[in-house]
Each structure stands twice: as structure tokens, then as C-alpha cells.
GROMACS .gro file of C-alpha atoms in nm:
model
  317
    1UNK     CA    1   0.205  21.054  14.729
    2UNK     CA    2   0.228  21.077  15.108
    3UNK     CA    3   0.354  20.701  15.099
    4UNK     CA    4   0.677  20.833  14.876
    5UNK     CA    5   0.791  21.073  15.123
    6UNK     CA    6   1.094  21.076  15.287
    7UNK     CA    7   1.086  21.175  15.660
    8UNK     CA    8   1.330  21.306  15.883
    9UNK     CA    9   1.246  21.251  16.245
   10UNK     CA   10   1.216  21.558  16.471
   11UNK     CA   11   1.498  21.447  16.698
   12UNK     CA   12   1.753  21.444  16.458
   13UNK     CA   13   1.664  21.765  16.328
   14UNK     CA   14   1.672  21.887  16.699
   15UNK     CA   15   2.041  21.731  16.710
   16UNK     CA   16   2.190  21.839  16.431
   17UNK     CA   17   2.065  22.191  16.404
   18UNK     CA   18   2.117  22.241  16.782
   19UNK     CA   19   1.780  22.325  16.868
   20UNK     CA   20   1.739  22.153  17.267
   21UNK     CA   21   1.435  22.342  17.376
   22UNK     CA   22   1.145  22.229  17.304
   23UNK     CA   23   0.780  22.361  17.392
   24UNK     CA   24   0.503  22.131  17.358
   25UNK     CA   25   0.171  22.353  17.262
   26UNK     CA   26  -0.181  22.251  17.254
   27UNK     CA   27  -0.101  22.310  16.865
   28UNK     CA   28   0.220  22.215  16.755
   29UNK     CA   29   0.573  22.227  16.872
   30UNK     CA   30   0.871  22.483  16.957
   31UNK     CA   31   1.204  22.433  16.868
   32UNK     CA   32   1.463  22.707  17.022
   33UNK     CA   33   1.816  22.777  17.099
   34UNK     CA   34   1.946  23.148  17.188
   35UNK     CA   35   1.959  23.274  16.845
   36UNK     CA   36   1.685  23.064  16.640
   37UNK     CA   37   1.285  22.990  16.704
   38UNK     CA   38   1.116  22.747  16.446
   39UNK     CA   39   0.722  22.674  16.533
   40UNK     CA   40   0.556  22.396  16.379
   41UNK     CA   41   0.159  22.337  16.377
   42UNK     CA   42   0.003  21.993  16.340
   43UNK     CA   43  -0.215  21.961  16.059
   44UNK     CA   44  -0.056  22.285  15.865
   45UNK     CA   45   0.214  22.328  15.575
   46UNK     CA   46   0.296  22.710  15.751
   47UNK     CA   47   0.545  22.691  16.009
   48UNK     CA   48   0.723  23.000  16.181
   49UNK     CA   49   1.075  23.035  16.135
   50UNK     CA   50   1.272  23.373  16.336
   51UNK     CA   51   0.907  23.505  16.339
   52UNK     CA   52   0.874  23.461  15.921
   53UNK     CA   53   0.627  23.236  15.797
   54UNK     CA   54   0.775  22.990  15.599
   55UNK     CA   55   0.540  22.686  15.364
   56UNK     CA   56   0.628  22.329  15.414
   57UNK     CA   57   0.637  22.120  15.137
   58UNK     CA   58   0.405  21.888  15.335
   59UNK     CA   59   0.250  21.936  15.691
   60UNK     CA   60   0.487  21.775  15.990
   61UNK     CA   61   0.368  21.387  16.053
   62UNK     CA   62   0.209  21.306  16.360
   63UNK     CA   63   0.200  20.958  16.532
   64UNK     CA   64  -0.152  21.020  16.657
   65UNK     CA   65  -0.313  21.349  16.717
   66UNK     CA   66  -0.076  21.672  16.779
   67UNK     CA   67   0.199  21.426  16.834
   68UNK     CA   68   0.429  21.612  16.563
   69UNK     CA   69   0.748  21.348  16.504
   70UNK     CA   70   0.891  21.382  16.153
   71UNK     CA   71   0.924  21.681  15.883
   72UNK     CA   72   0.964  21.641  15.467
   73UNK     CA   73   1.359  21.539  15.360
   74UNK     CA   74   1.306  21.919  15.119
   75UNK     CA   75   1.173  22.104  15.417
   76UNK     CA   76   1.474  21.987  15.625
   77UNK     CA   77   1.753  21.977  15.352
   78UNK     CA   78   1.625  22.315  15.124
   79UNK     CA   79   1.567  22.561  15.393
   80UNK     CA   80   1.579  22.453  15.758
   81UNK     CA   81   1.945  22.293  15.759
   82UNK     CA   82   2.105  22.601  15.523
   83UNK     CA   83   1.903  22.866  15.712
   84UNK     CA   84   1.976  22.789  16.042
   85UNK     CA   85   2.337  22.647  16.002
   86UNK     CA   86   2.453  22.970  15.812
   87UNK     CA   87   2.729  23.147  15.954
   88UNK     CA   88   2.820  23.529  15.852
   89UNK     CA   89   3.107  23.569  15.618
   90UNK     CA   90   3.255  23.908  15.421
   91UNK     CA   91   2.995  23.949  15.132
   92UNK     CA   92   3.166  23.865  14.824
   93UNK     CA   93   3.134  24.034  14.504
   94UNK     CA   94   2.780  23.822  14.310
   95UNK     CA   95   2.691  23.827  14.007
   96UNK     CA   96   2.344  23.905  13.999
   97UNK     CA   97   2.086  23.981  13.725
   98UNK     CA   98   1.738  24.103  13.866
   99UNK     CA   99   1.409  24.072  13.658
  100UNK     CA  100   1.145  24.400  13.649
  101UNK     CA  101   0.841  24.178  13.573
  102UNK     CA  102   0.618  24.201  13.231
  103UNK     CA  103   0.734  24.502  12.999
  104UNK     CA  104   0.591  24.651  12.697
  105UNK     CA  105   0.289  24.501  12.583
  106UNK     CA  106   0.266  24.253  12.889
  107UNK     CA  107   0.159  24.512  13.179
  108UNK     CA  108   0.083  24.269  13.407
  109UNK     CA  109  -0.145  24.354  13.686
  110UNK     CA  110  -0.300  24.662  13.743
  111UNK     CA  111  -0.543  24.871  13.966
  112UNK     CA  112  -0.936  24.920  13.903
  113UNK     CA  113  -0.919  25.305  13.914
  114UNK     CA  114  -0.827  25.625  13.713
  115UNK     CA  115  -0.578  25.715  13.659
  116UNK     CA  116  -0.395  25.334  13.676
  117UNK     CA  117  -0.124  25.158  13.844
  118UNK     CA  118   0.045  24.903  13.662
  119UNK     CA  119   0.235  24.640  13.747
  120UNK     CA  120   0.553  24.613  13.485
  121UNK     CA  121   0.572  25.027  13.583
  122UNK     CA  122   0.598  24.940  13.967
  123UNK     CA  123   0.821  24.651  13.880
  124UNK     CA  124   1.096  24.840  13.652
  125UNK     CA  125   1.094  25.141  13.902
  126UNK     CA  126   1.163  24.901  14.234
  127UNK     CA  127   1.395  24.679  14.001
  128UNK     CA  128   1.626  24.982  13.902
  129UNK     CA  129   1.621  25.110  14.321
  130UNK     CA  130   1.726  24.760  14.431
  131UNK     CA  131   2.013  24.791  14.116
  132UNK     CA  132   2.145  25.105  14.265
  133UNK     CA  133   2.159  25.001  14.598
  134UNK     CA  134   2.351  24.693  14.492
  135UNK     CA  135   2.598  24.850  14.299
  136UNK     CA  136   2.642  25.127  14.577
  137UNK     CA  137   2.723  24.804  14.776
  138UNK     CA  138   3.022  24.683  14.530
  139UNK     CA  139   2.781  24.397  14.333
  140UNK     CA  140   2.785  24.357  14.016
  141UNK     CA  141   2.433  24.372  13.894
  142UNK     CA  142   2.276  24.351  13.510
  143UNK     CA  143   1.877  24.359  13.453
  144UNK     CA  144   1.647  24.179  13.221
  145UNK     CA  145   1.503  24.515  13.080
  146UNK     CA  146   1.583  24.888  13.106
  147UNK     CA  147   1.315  25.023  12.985
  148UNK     CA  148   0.934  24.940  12.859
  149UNK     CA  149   1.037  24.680  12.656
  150UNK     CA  150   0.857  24.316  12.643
  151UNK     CA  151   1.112  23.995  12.648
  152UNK     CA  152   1.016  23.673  12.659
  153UNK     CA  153   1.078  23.432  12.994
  154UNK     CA  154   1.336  23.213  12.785
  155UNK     CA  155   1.551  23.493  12.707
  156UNK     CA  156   1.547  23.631  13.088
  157UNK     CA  157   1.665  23.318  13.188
  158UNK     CA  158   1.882  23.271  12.899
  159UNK     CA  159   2.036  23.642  12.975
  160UNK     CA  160   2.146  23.536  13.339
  161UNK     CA  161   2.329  23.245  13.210
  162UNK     CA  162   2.526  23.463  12.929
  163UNK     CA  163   2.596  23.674  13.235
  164UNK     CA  164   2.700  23.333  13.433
  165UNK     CA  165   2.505  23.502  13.728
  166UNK     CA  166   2.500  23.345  14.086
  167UNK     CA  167   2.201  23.533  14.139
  168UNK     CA  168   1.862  23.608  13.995
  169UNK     CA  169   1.579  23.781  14.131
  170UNK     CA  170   1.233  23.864  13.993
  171UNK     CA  171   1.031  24.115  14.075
  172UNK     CA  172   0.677  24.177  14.045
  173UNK     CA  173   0.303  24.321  14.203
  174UNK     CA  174   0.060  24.067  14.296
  175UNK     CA  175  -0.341  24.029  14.195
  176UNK     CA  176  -0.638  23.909  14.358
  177UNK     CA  177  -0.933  23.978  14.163
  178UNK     CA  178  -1.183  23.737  14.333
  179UNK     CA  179  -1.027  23.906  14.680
  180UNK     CA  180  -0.955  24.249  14.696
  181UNK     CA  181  -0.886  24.201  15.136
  182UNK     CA  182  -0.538  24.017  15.005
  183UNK     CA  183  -0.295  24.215  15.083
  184UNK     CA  184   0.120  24.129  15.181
  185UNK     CA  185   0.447  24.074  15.019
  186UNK     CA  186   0.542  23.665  14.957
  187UNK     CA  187   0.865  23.556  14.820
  188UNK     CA  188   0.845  23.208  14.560
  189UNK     CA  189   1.121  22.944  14.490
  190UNK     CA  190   1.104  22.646  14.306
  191UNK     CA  191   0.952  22.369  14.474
  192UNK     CA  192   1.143  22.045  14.512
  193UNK     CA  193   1.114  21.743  14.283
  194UNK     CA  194   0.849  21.525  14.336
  195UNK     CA  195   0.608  21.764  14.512
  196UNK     CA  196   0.380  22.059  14.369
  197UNK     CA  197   0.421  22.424  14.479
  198UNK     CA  198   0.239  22.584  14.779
  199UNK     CA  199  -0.087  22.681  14.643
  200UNK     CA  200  -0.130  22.403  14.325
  201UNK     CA  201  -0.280  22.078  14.515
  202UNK     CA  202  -0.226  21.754  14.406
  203UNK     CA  203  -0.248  21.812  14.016
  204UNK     CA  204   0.042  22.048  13.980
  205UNK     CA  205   0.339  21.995  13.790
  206UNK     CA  206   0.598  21.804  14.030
  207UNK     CA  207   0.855  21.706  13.716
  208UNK     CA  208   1.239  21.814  13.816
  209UNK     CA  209   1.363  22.125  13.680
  210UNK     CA  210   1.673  22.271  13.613
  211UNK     CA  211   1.670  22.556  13.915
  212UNK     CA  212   1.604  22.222  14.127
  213UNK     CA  213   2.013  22.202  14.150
  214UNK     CA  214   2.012  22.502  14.363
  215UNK     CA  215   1.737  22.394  14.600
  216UNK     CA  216   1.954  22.439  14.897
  217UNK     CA  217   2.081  22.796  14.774
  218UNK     CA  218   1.705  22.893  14.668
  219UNK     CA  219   1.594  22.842  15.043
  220UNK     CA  220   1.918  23.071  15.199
  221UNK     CA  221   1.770  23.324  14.950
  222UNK     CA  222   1.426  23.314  14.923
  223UNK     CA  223   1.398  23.313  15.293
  224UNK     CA  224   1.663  23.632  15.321
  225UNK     CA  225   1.502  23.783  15.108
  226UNK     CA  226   1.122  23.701  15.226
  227UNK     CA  227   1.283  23.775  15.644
  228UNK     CA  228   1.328  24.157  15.502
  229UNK     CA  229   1.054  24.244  15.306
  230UNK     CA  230   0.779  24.063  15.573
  231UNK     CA  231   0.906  24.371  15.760
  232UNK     CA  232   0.790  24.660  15.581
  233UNK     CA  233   0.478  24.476  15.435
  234UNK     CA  234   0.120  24.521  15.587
  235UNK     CA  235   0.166  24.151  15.610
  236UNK     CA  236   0.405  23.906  15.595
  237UNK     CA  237   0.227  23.627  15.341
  238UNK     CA  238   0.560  23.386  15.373
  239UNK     CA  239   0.801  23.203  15.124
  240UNK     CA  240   0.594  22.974  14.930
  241UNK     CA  241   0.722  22.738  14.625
  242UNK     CA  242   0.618  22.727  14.302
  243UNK     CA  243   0.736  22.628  13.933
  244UNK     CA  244   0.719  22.973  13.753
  245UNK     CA  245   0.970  22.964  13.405
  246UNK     CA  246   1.236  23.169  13.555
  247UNK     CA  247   1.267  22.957  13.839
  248UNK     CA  248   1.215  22.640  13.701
  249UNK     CA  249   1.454  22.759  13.388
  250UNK     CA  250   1.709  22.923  13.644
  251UNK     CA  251   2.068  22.890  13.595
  252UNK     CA  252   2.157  22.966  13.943
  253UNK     CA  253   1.965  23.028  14.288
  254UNK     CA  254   1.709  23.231  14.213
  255UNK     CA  255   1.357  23.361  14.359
  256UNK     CA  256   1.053  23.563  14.270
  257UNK     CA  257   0.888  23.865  14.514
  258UNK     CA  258   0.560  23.963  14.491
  259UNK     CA  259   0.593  24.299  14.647
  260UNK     CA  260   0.176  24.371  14.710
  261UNK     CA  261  -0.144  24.327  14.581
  262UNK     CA  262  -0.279  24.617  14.332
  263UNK     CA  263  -0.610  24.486  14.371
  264UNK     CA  264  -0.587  24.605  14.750
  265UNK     CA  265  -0.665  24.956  14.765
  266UNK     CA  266  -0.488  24.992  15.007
  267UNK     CA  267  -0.195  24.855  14.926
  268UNK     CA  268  -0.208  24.993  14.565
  269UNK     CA  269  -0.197  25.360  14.723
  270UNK     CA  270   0.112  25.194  14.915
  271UNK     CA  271   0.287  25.091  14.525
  272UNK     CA  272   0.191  25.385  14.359
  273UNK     CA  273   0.422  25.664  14.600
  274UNK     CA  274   0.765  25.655  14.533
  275UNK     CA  275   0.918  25.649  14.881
  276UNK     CA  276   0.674  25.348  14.973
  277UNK     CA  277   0.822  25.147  14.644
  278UNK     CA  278   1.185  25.281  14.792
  279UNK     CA  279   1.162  25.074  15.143
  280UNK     CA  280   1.021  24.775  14.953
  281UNK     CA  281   1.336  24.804  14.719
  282UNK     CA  282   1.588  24.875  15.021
  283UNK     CA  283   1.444  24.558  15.171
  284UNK     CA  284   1.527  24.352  14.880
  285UNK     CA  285   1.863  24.457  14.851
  286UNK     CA  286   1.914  24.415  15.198
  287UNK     CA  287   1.778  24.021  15.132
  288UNK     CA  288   2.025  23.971  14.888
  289UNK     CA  289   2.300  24.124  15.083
  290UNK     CA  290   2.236  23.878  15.368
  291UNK     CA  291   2.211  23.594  15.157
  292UNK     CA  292   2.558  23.700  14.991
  293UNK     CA  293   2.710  23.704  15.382
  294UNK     CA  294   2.635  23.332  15.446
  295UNK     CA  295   2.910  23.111  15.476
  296UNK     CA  296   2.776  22.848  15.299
  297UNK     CA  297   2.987  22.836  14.928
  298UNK     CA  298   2.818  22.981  14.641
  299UNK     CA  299   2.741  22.771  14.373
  300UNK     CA  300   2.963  22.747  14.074
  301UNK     CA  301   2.890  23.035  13.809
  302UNK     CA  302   2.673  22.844  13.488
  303UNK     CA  303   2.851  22.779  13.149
  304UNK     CA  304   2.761  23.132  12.939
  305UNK     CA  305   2.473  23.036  12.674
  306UNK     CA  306   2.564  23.215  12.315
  307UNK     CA  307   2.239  23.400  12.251
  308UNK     CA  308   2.162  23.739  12.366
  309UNK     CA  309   1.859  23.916  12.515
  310UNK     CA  310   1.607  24.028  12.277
  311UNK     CA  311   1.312  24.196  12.305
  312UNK     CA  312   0.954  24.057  12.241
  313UNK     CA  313   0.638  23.981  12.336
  314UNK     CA  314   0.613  23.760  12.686
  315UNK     CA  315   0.341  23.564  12.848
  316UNK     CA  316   0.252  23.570  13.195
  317UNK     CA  317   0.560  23.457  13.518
   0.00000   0.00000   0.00000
């Protein structure tokens, strides 16, 4: 309900983030100092943010037309004010569980042709790259599954919180089967209470949701994350929001990467070779790396939950 939202104006945001250039286009507005760029567009939930696209929770408000004045209290509080305050900082030691997506009898999605490419295969082999490459780096890392093994969402969730991770990160392959041109990697956290995720309208769920304590901490990461991966995709497709179980049911920041559509040929050829599925695993790493270098304090490690992962059948992220 556009007469519920909270607005902060522009100016302040230009204030308190330091932004003091400002570049009036025919459609939208730039906001710059020496280190940051953040583009706006009137009319549109995308903005631009150090050349990543990033969704609004709701476009910027204009006082008449292409006069942008005010942006959404989440767009300004869960990612603009974290991601452009952050300072760098020795990376501590996190606690982080990543998720290969699907397993077992869940495969997820998969290509058209023989022989196929499926998704929980792509998933478990980037998951256990971006594992290595963390522990090389001195993190201490657990995943979800090992092998090809189906679990159920609750107990992926319920494993990071037995692990009391500050960190959790699931990993999938997108699908498009009414558009086979898609093609890109996007990065998901949980949209903020009150307001439905980037592609769900008006109808979708907007209820608050445990991961919604860690809405400041889920921007710094998604959009880490998102920054390096945009850079070795055919196209960079943005952070976006959304309510998936293992963010909504997160016990600590957490986000989701789709790393590329197997219903692009193209970018199914891309999944299915190894060295490809290596840079878009080095990229993730290097997301979580950066996130771990902020300044701004981690989040307090969750109370561990009793119950232990086990293995069964799971639905859909």
C-alpha cells in the first residue's frame, strides 16, 4: 500500500551517505562522490549502484514528472546506508554453511538435450569449489549436503543454526521455460516486511519472517556477493528480494545465487565445463570474502537448535 510507505527524502540520503554530486538526467538522477555512483530512474524499481543493478523495493517518488525526491525507508536502511557506509576491516574468521541446491530425488532444473545438465549436479560441484576456496582462506565452512542426497528446506536451515553460522549461502541454476533468451546470474535476499519480493506483484506474501532481523546484513551480502558474480556472467540480472524458505527461515544473513539459466543454450554449455563453473565459484567466494571485510559488526551467532541434518525428500527453494 503505497499510502503505508515510509519515505526518506533524497537530500538526506545525499547528506548522510556523502553523496554531493548530483546529475539531473532526462531519466532519473545521479548521486556521486569519488568512490561511489548510485543511478536512480523515475518510474523503475532497478537502480544502478557501483555499476550493479540493484531492485528497489518500490520505484523512487516523484513530486511531478521525473522530479525523483524520496526513496523506500528498506531501500535506504537494508542496502544503500550499509553498502555505501562500509569501511574495510581484517576478515574475521565466519562461520558459514553454504547450500548446493535440490539433491537426490529433487534435480531441480535441467537442460532440454542429450546427454543432460542438471541443476542439483551443477549446484553440489560449484558449492564444494566455493568450500575449498573458503577454507583455503582460513573460514570455517560446513555444507547442507555432500553428496546426492535430498534434505528437506527445514533441516538446511535448521543445520546452520546447530552450526550457529553467521553466514548462509544457497546456491543454485536458474530456469526459464517460457524464455529460453534469459540468460545472467541474480543474487535473492529476503524482502523486507510489509512489501512483496521483486518479481511477485501485489499478491505476494509480505508477512515478517525470521531472516527479516538481518535485513541490514542480507543487503552488505547479497550485494557483495551479486557485485562479483555480475562480473563473470553474460549478464548481470541484479539483487532482487524474495521470500524463498531458507531465507525467510534463516538464522543469520543469508542469500540465494542463481548462477545461469540451463534453459539458455548458451549459458547451459557455459554450466556444464568445469573451468566455467570454477570462475562462477571463485566469484562467490570472493562475495563472501568482501562481505566478511566490512566494518560493520557481525551479527550475534544464533542459539544452536538440537536436531541434526537428515536426509529426505525436498520440495522446490
Amino acid at each position: 500500500n503505497p499510502e503505508s510507505i515510509v519515505w526518506v527524502p533524497f537530500e538526506r540520503m545525499r547528506q548522510e551517505l556523502g553523496l554531493p554530486h548530483v546529475d539531473h538526467r532526462e531519466d532519473g538522477l545521479v548521486f556521486s562522490n569519488a568512490t561511489h555512483v548510485l543511478r536512480f530512474y523515475a518510474g523503475r524499481r532497478s537502480a544502478v549502484l557501483d555499476g550493479v543493478c540493484v531492485w528497489l523495493h518500490q520505484p523512487p517518488r516523484d513530486a511531478a514528472t521525473n522530479d525523483l525526491r524520496d526513496l523506500a525507508q528498506p531501500d535506504y536502511d537494508g542496502l544503500l546506508h550499509p553498502v555505501l557506509l562500509a569501511t574495510a576491516a581484517p576478515p574475521p574468521r565466519l562461520r558459514i554453511v553454504l547450500d548446493p541446491g535440490h539433491g537426490g530425488d529433487d534435480t531441480g532444473a535441467r537442460t532440454a538435450g542429450t546427454p543432460e545438465t542438471l541443476e542439483k549436479t551443477i549446484t553440489l560441484d560449484i558449492t564444494r569449489l566455493v568450500a575449498e576456496q573458503l577454507s583455503a582462506a582460513g573460514q570455517h565452512v560446513r555444507m547442507t549436503r555432500t553428496g546426492d542426497v535430498t534434505a528437506p528446506l527445514s533441516d538446511r536451515s535448521r543445520l546452520a543454526a546447530e552450526q550457529q553460522a553467521q553466514l548462509f549461502v544457497s546456491i543454485h541454476a536458474n530456469s526459464a521455460p517460457a524464455n529460453h533468451q534469459a540468460i545472467g546470474a541474480e543474487t535473492y535476499i529476503l524482502a523486507a516486511a510489509g512489501y512483496p519480493g521483486t518479481g511477485e506483484g501485489s499478491s505476494g506474501m509480505t508477512n515478517p519472517c525470521a531472516g527479516n532481523r538481518f535485513d541490514t546484513a542480507n543487503g552488505l551480502l547479497g550485494f557483495a556477493i551479486q557485485r562479483r558474480c555480475a562480473a563473470q556472467s553474460a549478464m548481470d540480472r541484479g539483487l532482487k528480494r524474495a521470500r524463498y524458505y531458507v531465507l525467510r527461515e534463516a538464522p543469520c544473513p543469508a542469500a540465494l545465487v542463481e548462477c545461469g539459466f540451463l534453459t539458455n543454450t548458451n549459458e547451459a554449455a557455459r554450466l556444464a565445463d568445469s573451468a566455467y563453473r570454477r570462475q562462477m565459484a571463485d566469484a562467490i567466494a570472493a562475495g563472501i570474502l568482501d562481505y566478511g571485510r566490512l566494518a560493520t559488526p557481525l551479527p550475534e551467532a544464533p542459539s544452536p537448535a538440537p536436531a541434526s541434518l537428515v536426509a529426505h525428500r525436498t520440495a522446490a527453494r
